Structure formats: structure tokens, C-alpha cells
Amino acid sequence: MKASRKHLKLLVITSVATATLPLTSLAEDKVAIQIQQYKENDDRIKVLDGKLSIEHDFGPNHTLSGEYDWDSISGASPTWDSTTGASSETASDAFTGASACVPEEGENYYNYCRNTRLINGVVGDGDTSLDNFVYKNVPLKDHRDSLAFLYTYRTPTMRNELSIGASYSKENDFKNTGLSVEYLMYTDRSKNRSITAGVSYMKNEVYDYLGEKDEHGEYSLGSQWNDFDLINGQVGITQVFDANTIAKFSAYYMYEDGHLSNPYFNVVRRINVIDSSSDEYTSADIYPKYYLARDSRPEQRKAGGISIQTAKSLNENTTWHTSYRFYQDSWGVQSHTLESKSYHNITDNVRFSPVLRLYTQNAANFFKAHDAVDNIFSETGYATADDRLGNFNAWTGQLGLEYLESNKLTWNIVLGYQDQSTGLTFAWVNFGAQYRY
């Protein structure tokens, strides 16, 4: 699954939040290959990604496209750890040494503490001082292969489009299977207005430390495969204002359910412990201790928002695209994305496309930054130190260059860079070619 958890990357149905809005749409037979090199600062994640895609028309009404994607990930992901490397210990190591948790009166002590430590993924024996805990990069390495198909049918008269997609992705610790359907309907024969509606479903499996509850309500020990599902629905309306201007407004909704915690991240919890495993103890036997614990998130997330996109041809050589996206979820995360992209025909064979994207986000209600004054979590409750769920701003710059060697062959190169207020920066270069046959 990697620290990036890219389970949405091969969503077959076109996302209203990220799709480029074309002034014209032209189906054509083509094959393309793309190679991308991605690298973060501070000796963090490096990715080498390759993608092979093909699109073929079977008559005027049927189009089938496929994509094979593979990438290799190496480097390290930042998380809380102990100076002795307790994060590499198994969940069973959490039951050595002093017993954690103080149960409510009349509650079975053993069962309460056993499940509390399992639910929160407590690791190791803990420490009475924070000096033995450090936020550092933990090495990781992974490989991903994915396959996706999309079939599109166009009605003979109105040219409405029905698209059905399927995808599959596999990593060492993450599997994803997806299905989607989308329908585009023109409201009249002039095709100046269209309505798009789509829904997708993804079945995900992640290898993590937490098992399922048994008939007694207790959690099983050890790492195993856990499931979570994703449902995404969206509806949009596209309006052509004139020969040079088009806009699209969309609304979307997402629902995730299942094991949403990330096994690559840890937090530090402050837990009251007792020196004795006996049910008889006094307040003098209770004292605070700090434990390394697993990232813990709610098992459900509901999210939604809107997207507005425009495209305008300024002249025969320049087209300007703008977009705005608003996002809000039940975890308290809210974000705004503003993007500007333009296409400039330098010659008949060369096109230049700069991009500028601004992003701002509010933190989830169970997030604490590792460098915050209050960065320690209590004994129970959801907890994460993942910066991607924190409060931050980011700007992204990208430059693209396309060279039309012939009517059939096009070469392209893209250079990109992003800077976040968290201190994370990363850059990428993408090189590819497309052949029309």
C-alpha cells in the first residue's frame, strides 16, 4: 500500500475533480507509453513509474481502451519510532512488561486491557520518558502492477456515451479491484449542453496489524488482510457558451468503509499503567507511561464537494483552462484547489503547456503534528501524525512540452515540482510518446 496509498490512481471513471476539460473531443486509435521519475526531499520516497495504454475504435459507436501501469517504490516514510526500533516488533510484544490501562469499576481487567491495546496497536513495553521516542524516516520498498479497461458505447443518433470500466491493482500489502459506470447525455441535437452521471465501487484489501472481532467482541492478534470499500458518485453539467468557451460544473460524493488506518504510521500515546497484574491495586500503583502505537482512524469516512472547470480559446494558438475544487469530509478535513493551465502552439509542431496549482487544507480532528507542542495522544481514541491529514498549504508548478514529429507520432516531456508548508518538496519528470494508427 505504501505511504502514499495510491488506491484511487486507477479509478477508471473520469474524475470530475481532476479531468481536463477539452474544447473538442475526438476518438482515435492510438497507443502510448509514459515513463515517470518521482523523488521527494530528505531521502524520502522515490518512484519509477511506467504506463502503457492503448485505445481502439470498433466502428463509430464502440471504443475500447486499456492501460497497464507498473511502478517501483523505494526510500523511507516519516513516522514516530523508538530509538530501539520498537515499530518493527509484532503486536504480541505489547503484552510484556507492565500492564496498560485502568478499567472502569466492575469491568474485567484482562479483557479490557487486551482489547484496548489491540485496538490502538500499542507496541513494546513503553517508557516513562519521551527521550526514547523520535520522529524519523523508516525505510520501505514496494512494487505495484495494475491493469484497467474502459469500454465506451455511443448511441447512433444523439451520440450519448455509456462507459463501463474495470481495474485491478496489486502490491505486497495492498490489493484493489474496481468497477465503474458513467453516462453522458446531450440535452439537444446542438450538443451545447450535456449531463454526466457516474458511480464507481472499489474493493480494497490492506495487510495490517489488526484482526477482526470474535464472538466475544475481542480482537485477534497478529497481522492479516483487512478490507475497506470505496463508493464514489458524481454528477456534472457541461455548457458550451460559444465556439471558444466551455464550462463544466460537477458535484461528487465519496464513502469509505472498513479498515482505513495506515500501517506505515505510528503515534505516541500516554497510558496509565499499574505495576501489578492483580485486580487489587491502589492509586499509588498507577503512573503514566509513553507507548508507541499504530495509526488509528475511524472505520468510515464520508466526503463530498464541487468542481468548476472552464476552457477558453484566446486565439488560434492559445487555450486557457482554469479549475476550482472544494472538498469536505466527516473527519474534519476541508480543502480548496485552484489551478490554471494554458496551451501555447509555438509552431505547427511544438506545443508548450505551463501549469500552476494552489492548494490549502485544514487538519482532521484526530491529527497531531509530530512537532506540535501537544503531540502526544491519550490512551484511547483515534490518532494520526500523518502530515497528509494535517493543516498545510502547497503550490505546484509544471511545464509540459509536446513535439508532433508527424501526423501519427507525438513526443512529450513534463517537468513538475511541489512545495508544501510541512517542509515536504518533491519533483518529477515524465517522458513519453503517443502513436496514432
CSV table of C-alpha atoms in Angstrom, one decimal:
chain,number,residue,atom,x,y,z
A,1,MET,CA,0.0,0.0,0.0
A,2,LYS,CA,3.0,2.3,0.6
A,3,ALA,CA,2.9,5.5,2.5
A,4,SER,CA,1.1,7.2,-0.4
A,5,ARG,CA,-1.8,4.7,-0.6
A,6,LYS,CA,-2.5,5.2,-4.2
A,7,HIS,CA,-5.7,3.2,-4.3
A,8,LEU,CA,-7.5,5.9,-6.3
A,9,LYS,CA,-4.9,6.2,-9.1
A,10,LEU,CA,-6.6,3.8,-11.5
A,11,LEU,CA,-10.2,4.9,-10.9
A,12,VAL,CA,-11.5,4.1,-14.4
A,13,ILE,CA,-14.3,6.6,-14.5
A,14,THR,CA,-13.1,10.2,-15.2
A,15,SER,CA,-12.8,12.2,-12.0
A,16,VAL,CA,-14.7,15.5,-12.1
A,17,ALA,CA,-12.1,16.9,-9.7
A,18,THR,CA,-9.1,16.4,-12.0
A,19,ALA,CA,-10.2,15.8,-15.5
A,20,THR,CA,-9.0,18.2,-18.2
A,21,LEU,CA,-11.9,19.9,-19.9
A,22,PRO,CA,-11.4,19.7,-23.7
A,23,LEU,CA,-12.8,22.2,-26.2
A,24,THR,CA,-13.2,19.3,-28.7
A,25,SER,CA,-13.4,15.6,-28.2
A,26,LEU,CA,-12.0,13.3,-30.9
A,27,ALA,CA,-11.8,9.5,-30.7
A,28,GLU,CA,-8.9,7.9,-32.4
A,29,ASP,CA,-6.8,4.7,-32.5
A,30,LYS,CA,-3.6,5.2,-30.5
A,31,VAL,CA,-1.0,3.6,-28.3
A,32,ALA,CA,1.1,5.5,-25.8
A,33,ILE,CA,3.9,4.8,-23.3
A,34,GLN,CA,4.9,7.0,-20.4
A,35,ILE,CA,7.9,6.8,-18.0
A,36,GLN,CA,8.0,8.9,-14.9
A,37,GLN,CA,10.7,9.5,-12.2
A,38,TYR,CA,9.4,10.9,-8.9
A,39,LYS,CA,11.6,12.0,-6.0
A,40,GLU,CA,11.0,13.6,-2.6
A,41,ASN,CA,13.4,15.6,-0.5
A,42,ASP,CA,15.1,14.4,2.7
A,43,ASP,CA,15.9,11.0,1.3
A,44,ARG,CA,12.3,10.1,1.2
A,45,ILE,CA,10.2,8.3,-1.4
A,46,LYS,CA,11.5,7.6,-4.9
A,47,VAL,CA,9.2,6.2,-7.6
A,48,LEU,CA,10.0,4.9,-11.1
A,49,ASP,CA,6.7,4.5,-12.9
A,50,GLY,CA,5.8,3.1,-16.3
A,51,LYS,CA,2.5,3.1,-18.2
A,52,LEU,CA,1.4,1.5,-21.4
A,53,SER,CA,-2.0,2.5,-22.8
A,54,ILE,CA,-3.9,1.6,-26.0
A,55,GLU,CA,-7.2,2.9,-27.4
A,56,HIS,CA,-9.1,1.4,-30.4
A,57,ASP,CA,-12.4,2.2,-32.1
A,58,PHE,CA,-14.5,-0.7,-33.3
A,59,GLY,CA,-16.7,1.3,-35.7
A,60,PRO,CA,-18.1,4.7,-34.9
A,61,ASN,CA,-20.1,3.6,-31.8
A,62,HIS,CA,-17.6,1.4,-29.9
A,63,THR,CA,-14.3,2.3,-28.2
A,64,LEU,CA,-12.1,0.0,-26.0
A,65,SER,CA,-9.1,1.3,-24.1
A,66,GLY,CA,-6.7,-0.5,-21.8
A,67,GLU,CA,-3.9,0.6,-19.5
A,68,TYR,CA,-1.1,-1.4,-17.8
A,69,ASP,CA,0.8,0.5,-15.1
A,70,TRP,CA,3.8,-0.6,-13.0
A,71,ASP,CA,5.9,1.2,-10.5
A,72,SER,CA,8.7,0.5,-8.1
A,73,ILE,CA,8.9,2.5,-4.8
A,74,SER,CA,11.9,2.8,-2.5
A,75,GLY,CA,13.1,5.2,0.1
A,76,ALA,CA,11.6,6.0,3.5
A,77,SER,CA,8.4,7.2,5.1
A,78,PRO,CA,8.5,9.6,8.2
A,79,THR,CA,6.8,8.3,11.3
A,80,TRP,CA,7.1,8.0,15.1
A,81,ASP,CA,9.5,5.3,16.2
A,82,SER,CA,11.5,4.5,19.3
A,83,THR,CA,15.3,4.7,19.4
A,84,THR,CA,15.4,0.9,19.9
A,85,GLY,CA,13.2,0.3,16.8
A,86,ALA,CA,10.1,-0.9,18.6
A,87,SER,CA,8.0,-0.2,15.5
A,88,SER,CA,9.3,-3.4,14.0
A,89,GLU,CA,8.0,-5.6,16.8
A,90,THR,CA,4.9,-7.6,16.5
A,91,ALA,CA,1.6,-6.8,18.2
A,92,SER,CA,2.2,-9.7,20.7
A,93,ASP,CA,5.2,-7.8,22.1
A,94,ALA,CA,2.7,-5.3,23.6
A,95,PHE,CA,1.8,-7.7,26.3
A,96,THR,CA,5.1,-7.9,28.0
A,97,GLY,CA,6.2,-5.8,31.0
A,98,ALA,CA,3.8,-3.5,32.9
A,99,SER,CA,0.1,-3.9,32.1
A,100,ALA,CA,-1.5,-0.9,30.4
A,101,CYS,CA,-5.0,0.6,31.0
A,102,VAL,CA,-7.0,1.2,34.2
A,103,PRO,CA,-10.5,-0.4,33.8
A,104,GLU,CA,-13.8,1.0,35.0
A,105,GLU,CA,-15.1,-0.4,38.3
A,106,GLY,CA,-16.6,-3.8,37.8
A,107,GLU,CA,-15.1,-4.4,34.3
A,108,ASN,CA,-13.0,-7.4,33.6
A,109,TYR,CA,-9.4,-6.1,33.7
A,110,TYR,CA,-7.7,-8.5,31.4
A,111,ASN,CA,-10.3,-8.3,28.6
A,112,TYR,CA,-10.5,-4.5,28.8
A,113,CYS,CA,-6.7,-4.0,28.6
A,114,ARG,CA,-6.2,-6.7,25.9
A,115,ASN,CA,-8.7,-5.1,23.5
A,116,THR,CA,-7.7,-1.5,24.3
A,117,ARG,CA,-4.1,-2.3,23.4
A,118,LEU,CA,-5.0,-4.2,20.3
A,119,ILE,CA,-7.4,-1.5,19.1
A,120,ASN,CA,-4.8,1.2,19.5
A,121,GLY,CA,-2.0,-1.0,18.2
A,122,VAL,CA,0.3,-0.4,21.3
A,123,VAL,CA,3.8,-1.7,20.7
A,124,GLY,CA,6.6,-2.5,23.1
A,125,ASP,CA,6.9,-2.0,26.9
A,126,GLY,CA,6.7,1.8,26.9
A,127,ASP,CA,8.9,4.3,28.7
A,128,THR,CA,8.5,6.8,31.4
A,129,SER,CA,10.3,9.5,29.3
A,130,LEU,CA,9.8,10.9,25.8
A,131,ASP,CA,13.5,10.9,25.3
A,132,ASN,CA,13.5,7.4,23.7
A,133,PHE,CA,11.0,8.4,21.0
A,134,VAL,CA,11.9,10.0,17.7
A,135,TYR,CA,10.1,11.1,14.5
A,136,LYS,CA,12.3,9.7,11.7
A,137,ASN,CA,12.2,8.1,8.3
A,138,VAL,CA,11.6,4.4,8.3
A,139,PRO,CA,12.8,2.5,5.1
A,140,LEU,CA,10.3,0.9,2.8
A,141,LYS,CA,10.3,-0.8,-0.6
A,142,ASP,CA,7.5,-2.0,-2.8
A,143,HIS,CA,6.3,-2.8,-6.3
A,144,ARG,CA,2.9,-2.3,-7.9
A,145,ASP,CA,1.2,-3.7,-11.0
A,146,SER,CA,-2.2,-2.5,-12.2
A,147,LEU,CA,-4.5,-3.1,-15.2
A,148,ALA,CA,-7.5,-1.1,-16.3
A,149,PHE,CA,-10.1,-1.3,-19.1
A,150,LEU,CA,-12.7,1.1,-20.3
A,151,TYR,CA,-15.5,0.4,-22.9
A,152,THR,CA,-17.5,3.2,-24.4
A,153,TYR,CA,-20.7,2.9,-26.4
A,154,ARG,CA,-22.2,5.9,-28.3
A,155,THR,CA,-25.8,6.0,-29.3
A,156,PRO,CA,-26.2,6.3,-33.1
A,157,THR,CA,-28.5,9.4,-33.2
A,158,MET,CA,-27.7,11.6,-30.2
A,159,ARG,CA,-24.2,10.3,-29.7
A,160,ASN,CA,-24.7,9.9,-25.9
A,161,GLU,CA,-22.0,7.9,-24.3
A,162,LEU,CA,-22.1,4.9,-21.9
A,163,SER,CA,-18.7,4.0,-20.3
A,164,ILE,CA,-18.1,0.9,-18.3
A,165,GLY,CA,-14.7,0.3,-16.6
A,166,ALA,CA,-12.9,-2.3,-14.5
A,167,SER,CA,-9.5,-2.1,-12.8
A,168,TYR,CA,-7.2,-4.2,-10.7
A,169,SER,CA,-4.0,-3.3,-8.7
A,170,LYS,CA,-1.7,-5.3,-6.5
A,171,GLU,CA,1.2,-4.5,-4.2
A,172,ASN,CA,2.9,-6.5,-1.5
A,173,ASP,CA,0.5,-5.3,1.1
A,174,PHE,CA,-2.4,-3.8,-0.8
A,175,LYS,CA,-4.9,-5.1,-3.4
A,176,ASN,CA,-7.6,-3.1,-5.3
A,177,THR,CA,-10.5,-4.2,-7.5
A,178,GLY,CA,-12.7,-1.5,-9.1
A,179,LEU,CA,-15.8,-1.2,-11.2
A,180,SER,CA,-17.4,1.9,-12.7
A,181,VAL,CA,-20.1,3.1,-15.0
A,182,GLU,CA,-20.7,6.6,-16.4
A,183,TYR,CA,-23.3,8.0,-18.7
A,184,LEU,CA,-23.0,11.3,-20.8
A,185,MET,CA,-26.3,12.6,-22.2
A,186,TYR,CA,-26.7,15.6,-24.6
A,187,THR,CA,-29.8,17.6,-23.9
A,188,ASP,CA,-30.4,18.6,-27.5
A,189,ARG,CA,-29.1,18.0,-31.0
A,190,SER,CA,-26.8,21.0,-31.0
A,191,LYS,CA,-24.8,19.3,-28.2
A,192,ASN,CA,-24.2,22.6,-26.5
A,193,ARG,CA,-25.2,21.2,-23.1
A,194,SER,CA,-24.6,17.7,-21.7
A,195,ILE,CA,-25.2,16.0,-18.3
A,196,THR,CA,-22.8,13.4,-16.9
A,197,ALA,CA,-23.6,11.0,-14.1
A,198,GLY,CA,-21.3,8.2,-12.8
A,199,VAL,CA,-20.7,5.8,-10.0
A,200,SER,CA,-17.7,3.6,-9.1
A,201,TYR,CA,-17.0,0.9,-6.5
A,202,MET,CA,-13.7,-0.2,-5.2
A,203,LYS,CA,-12.9,-3.3,-3.1
A,204,ASN,CA,-9.6,-2.8,-1.2
A,205,GLU,CA,-7.5,-5.2,0.9
A,206,VAL,CA,-4.7,-4.0,3.1
A,207,TYR,CA,-2.2,-6.1,5.1
A,208,ASP,CA,-2.2,-4.6,8.6
A,209,TYR,CA,-1.8,-5.5,12.3
A,210,LEU,CA,-5.4,-5.6,13.4
A,211,GLY,CA,-7.6,-8.6,13.1
A,212,GLU,CA,-11.4,-8.8,13.3
A,213,LYS,CA,-13.6,-9.1,16.4
A,214,ASP,CA,-14.6,-12.6,17.5
A,215,GLU,CA,-17.9,-13.7,19.0
A,216,HIS,CA,-16.9,-12.2,22.4
A,217,GLY,CA,-16.1,-8.8,21.0
A,218,GLU,CA,-12.3,-9.3,21.3
A,219,TYR,CA,-9.8,-8.6,18.6
A,220,SER,CA,-7.5,-11.2,17.2
A,221,LEU,CA,-3.7,-10.9,17.4
A,222,GLY,CA,-1.2,-10.5,14.6
A,223,SER,CA,-1.1,-9.1,11.1
A,224,GLN,CA,-3.6,-10.1,8.5
A,225,TRP,CA,-5.5,-8.8,5.4
A,226,ASN,CA,-8.2,-6.3,6.2
A,227,ASP,CA,-10.9,-4.9,3.9
A,228,PHE,CA,-12.2,-1.4,3.1
A,229,ASP,CA,-14.7,-0.3,0.4
A,230,LEU,CA,-14.9,2.9,-1.5
A,231,ILE,CA,-18.0,4.2,-3.3
A,232,ASN,CA,-17.8,7.3,-5.5
A,233,GLY,CA,-20.7,9.1,-7.1
A,234,GLN,CA,-20.7,12.2,-9.2
A,235,VAL,CA,-22.9,14.3,-11.5
A,236,GLY,CA,-22.0,17.2,-13.7
A,237,ILE,CA,-23.3,19.6,-16.4
A,238,THR,CA,-21.2,20.9,-19.3
A,239,GLN,CA,-22.2,24.0,-21.2
A,240,VAL,CA,-20.8,25.3,-24.5
A,241,PHE,CA,-21.2,29.1,-24.5
A,242,ASP,CA,-19.7,29.8,-27.9
A,243,ALA,CA,-17.1,28.4,-30.3
A,244,ASN,CA,-14.3,29.4,-27.9
A,245,THR,CA,-15.7,28.9,-24.4
A,246,ILE,CA,-16.9,25.8,-22.5
A,247,ALA,CA,-17.5,25.2,-18.7
A,248,LYS,CA,-18.4,22.3,-16.5
A,249,PHE,CA,-19.9,22.2,-13.0
A,250,SER,CA,-19.8,19.0,-11.0
A,251,ALA,CA,-20.8,17.7,-7.6
A,252,TYR,CA,-19.3,14.5,-6.1
A,253,TYR,CA,-19.7,12.2,-3.1
A,254,MET,CA,-17.4,9.5,-1.7
A,255,TYR,CA,-18.0,7.0,1.1
A,256,GLU,CA,-15.3,4.7,2.6
A,257,ASP,CA,-16.0,1.9,5.0
A,258,GLY,CA,-13.6,-0.6,6.6
A,259,HIS,CA,-10.0,-0.6,7.7
A,260,LEU,CA,-8.8,2.9,6.9
A,261,SER,CA,-5.9,3.1,9.3
A,262,ASN,CA,-2.4,3.3,7.7
A,263,PRO,CA,0.1,0.6,8.8
A,264,TYR,CA,3.0,2.8,7.8
A,265,PHE,CA,2.4,5.4,10.5
A,266,ASN,CA,2.8,5.4,14.3
A,267,VAL,CA,1.8,7.8,17.1
A,268,VAL,CA,2.9,8.2,20.8
A,269,ARG,CA,0.2,7.5,23.5
A,270,ARG,CA,0.3,8.4,27.2
A,271,ILE,CA,-1.2,5.5,29.1
A,272,ASN,CA,-1.8,5.0,32.8
A,273,VAL,CA,-0.3,1.6,33.9
A,274,ILE,CA,-0.1,-0.4,37.1
A,275,ASP,CA,2.8,-2.4,38.5
A,276,SER,CA,0.7,-5.5,39.3
A,277,SER,CA,-1.5,-7.7,37.2
A,278,SER,CA,-3.8,-8.3,40.2
A,279,ASP,CA,-7.3,-6.9,40.3
A,280,GLU,CA,-6.3,-5.4,43.7
A,281,TYR,CA,-4.4,-2.1,43.4
A,282,THR,CA,-4.3,1.4,44.8
A,283,SER,CA,-3.8,4.8,43.3
A,284,ALA,CA,-0.1,4.6,44.3
A,285,ASP,CA,0.3,1.8,41.9
A,286,ILE,CA,-0.8,3.9,38.9
A,287,TYR,CA,1.6,6.1,36.9
A,288,PRO,CA,1.8,7.4,33.3
A,289,LYS,CA,3.9,5.7,30.6
A,290,TYR,CA,4.5,6.5,27.0
A,291,TYR,CA,3.9,3.9,24.3
A,292,LEU,CA,4.5,3.7,20.6
A,293,ALA,CA,1.1,3.0,19.0
A,294,ARG,CA,-0.3,2.4,15.5
A,295,ASP,CA,-2.1,5.0,13.4
A,296,SER,CA,-5.8,4.7,14.2
A,297,ARG,CA,-8.6,6.2,12.1
A,298,PRO,CA,-12.4,5.9,12.0
A,299,GLU,CA,-13.7,2.9,10.0
A,300,GLN,CA,-16.0,5.2,8.0
A,301,ARG,CA,-15.4,8.4,6.0
A,302,LYS,CA,-18.0,10.4,4.1
A,303,ALA,CA,-16.8,13.2,1.7
A,304,GLY,CA,-18.1,15.5,-0.9
A,305,GLY,CA,-17.6,18.7,-2.8
A,306,ILE,CA,-17.9,20.6,-6.0
A,307,SER,CA,-15.7,21.2,-9.0
A,308,ILE,CA,-15.8,24.0,-11.6
A,309,GLN,CA,-13.8,23.9,-14.8
A,310,THR,CA,-13.6,26.3,-17.7
A,311,ALA,CA,-11.7,26.3,-21.0
A,312,LYS,CA,-11.4,29.2,-23.4
A,313,SER,CA,-9.6,29.6,-26.7
A,314,LEU,CA,-8.0,33.0,-26.5
A,315,ASN,CA,-6.7,32.8,-30.1
A,316,GLU,CA,-5.8,30.2,-32.7
A,317,ASN,CA,-2.6,29.4,-30.8
A,318,THR,CA,-3.6,29.8,-27.1
A,319,THR,CA,-6.1,28.0,-24.9
A,320,TRP,CA,-6.6,28.7,-21.2
A,321,HIS,CA,-8.0,26.2,-18.7
A,322,THR,CA,-9.0,27.0,-15.1
A,323,SER,CA,-10.5,24.9,-12.3
A,324,TYR,CA,-11.6,25.1,-8.7
A,325,ARG,CA,-12.3,22.2,-6.4
A,326,PHE,CA,-13.8,22.2,-2.9
A,327,TYR,CA,-13.6,19.1,-0.6
A,328,GLN,CA,-15.1,18.4,2.8
A,329,ASP,CA,-15.2,15.1,4.7
A,330,SER,CA,-16.5,13.7,8.0
A,331,TRP,CA,-13.0,13.6,9.5
A,332,GLY,CA,-12.9,17.4,9.6
A,333,VAL,CA,-10.6,17.7,6.5
A,334,GLN,CA,-11.5,20.6,4.2
A,335,SER,CA,-9.5,21.7,1.2
A,336,HIS,CA,-9.5,24.1,-1.7
A,337,THR,CA,-7.7,23.6,-5.0
A,338,LEU,CA,-7.2,26.4,-7.7
A,339,GLU,CA,-5.5,25.5,-10.9
A,340,SER,CA,-4.5,27.4,-14.1
A,341,LYS,CA,-3.2,25.6,-17.2
A,342,SER,CA,-2.6,27.0,-20.7
A,343,TYR,CA,-1.7,25.5,-24.0
A,344,HIS,CA,0.5,27.5,-26.4
A,345,ASN,CA,1.2,26.5,-30.0
A,346,ILE,CA,4.8,27.8,-30.6
A,347,THR,CA,4.9,26.3,-34.1
A,348,ASP,CA,2.8,23.9,-36.1
A,349,ASN,CA,4.7,21.0,-34.4
A,350,VAL,CA,5.5,22.3,-30.9
A,351,ARG,CA,3.1,23.0,-28.0
A,352,PHE,CA,4.0,24.4,-24.6
A,353,SER,CA,1.8,24.0,-21.5
A,354,PRO,CA,2.6,25.6,-18.1
A,355,VAL,CA,0.5,24.7,-15.0
A,356,LEU,CA,0.2,26.5,-11.6
A,357,ARG,CA,-1.8,24.9,-8.8
A,358,LEU,CA,-2.5,26.3,-5.3
A,359,TYR,CA,-3.8,24.0,-2.5
A,360,THR,CA,-4.8,24.6,1.1
A,361,GLN,CA,-6.2,22.1,3.7
A,362,ASN,CA,-7.5,22.0,7.2
A,363,ALA,CA,-6.5,19.2,9.5
A,364,ALA,CA,-8.5,16.1,10.5
A,365,ASN,CA,-10.0,16.4,14.0
A,366,PHE,CA,-7.8,13.5,15.3
A,367,PHE,CA,-4.5,14.8,13.9
A,368,LYS,CA,-1.5,16.0,15.9
A,369,ALA,CA,1.7,17.1,14.1
A,370,HIS,CA,4.9,15.5,15.3
A,371,ASP,CA,6.5,18.8,16.0
A,372,ALA,CA,3.5,20.4,17.8
A,373,VAL,CA,3.6,21.4,21.5
A,374,ASP,CA,0.8,19.0,22.2
A,375,ASN,CA,1.9,16.0,20.1
A,376,ILE,CA,1.1,13.1,22.5
A,377,PHE,CA,-2.3,11.2,22.3
A,378,SER,CA,-4.3,9.9,25.2
A,379,GLU,CA,-4.9,6.2,26.0
A,380,THR,CA,-7.9,5.8,23.7
A,381,GLY,CA,-9.4,7.5,20.6
A,382,TYR,CA,-8.4,7.9,17.0
A,383,ALA,CA,-4.9,9.2,16.4
A,384,THR,CA,-2.7,10.1,13.5
A,385,ALA,CA,0.5,12.1,12.8
A,386,ASP,CA,0.3,11.7,9.0
A,387,ASP,CA,1.0,15.1,7.6
A,388,ARG,CA,-1.4,14.5,4.7
A,389,LEU,CA,-4.2,14.8,7.2
A,390,GLY,CA,-2.8,17.9,8.7
A,391,ASN,CA,-3.1,21.6,8.2
A,392,PHE,CA,-0.9,22.7,5.3
A,393,ASN,CA,-0.6,24.7,2.1
A,394,ALA,CA,1.1,23.7,-1.2
A,395,TRP,CA,1.9,25.2,-4.6
A,396,THR,CA,2.7,23.1,-7.7
A,397,GLY,CA,4.4,24.2,-10.9
A,398,GLN,CA,4.5,22.1,-14.0
A,399,LEU,CA,5.9,22.6,-17.5
A,400,GLY,CA,4.9,20.4,-20.5
A,401,LEU,CA,6.3,20.3,-24.0
A,402,GLU,CA,4.9,18.3,-26.9
A,403,TYR,CA,6.5,17.7,-30.3
A,404,LEU,CA,4.5,16.5,-33.2
A,405,GLU,CA,7.0,14.6,-35.3
A,406,SER,CA,4.4,13.5,-37.8
A,407,ASN,CA,0.6,13.2,-38.1
A,408,LYS,CA,1.0,9.9,-36.3
A,409,LEU,CA,3.8,10.3,-33.7
A,410,THR,CA,3.9,12.8,-30.8
A,411,TRP,CA,6.7,13.1,-28.2
A,412,ASN,CA,6.1,14.8,-24.8
A,413,ILE,CA,8.1,15.7,-21.7
A,414,VAL,CA,6.7,17.1,-18.4
A,415,LEU,CA,8.7,18.6,-15.5
A,416,GLY,CA,6.9,19.2,-12.2
A,417,TYR,CA,7.7,20.5,-8.7
A,418,GLN,CA,5.6,20.8,-5.5
A,419,ASP,CA,6.4,22.6,-2.3
A,420,GLN,CA,4.3,22.1,0.9
A,421,SER,CA,4.3,24.2,4.1
A,422,THR,CA,5.1,20.9,6.0
A,423,GLY,CA,8.6,21.0,4.6
A,424,LEU,CA,8.0,18.3,2.0
A,425,THR,CA,9.1,19.1,-1.5
A,426,PHE,CA,9.1,16.7,-4.5
A,427,ALA,CA,9.8,16.8,-8.2
A,428,TRP,CA,9.1,14.6,-11.2
A,429,VAL,CA,9.9,14.2,-14.8
A,430,ASN,CA,7.7,12.4,-17.3
A,431,PHE,CA,8.7,11.4,-20.7
A,432,GLY,CA,6.5,9.6,-23.3
A,433,ALA,CA,5.3,9.1,-26.8
A,434,GLN,CA,2.0,8.5,-28.5
A,435,TYR,CA,1.4,6.8,-31.8
A,436,ARG,CA,-1.8,7.1,-33.8
A,437,TYR,CA,-2.5,4.2,-36.1
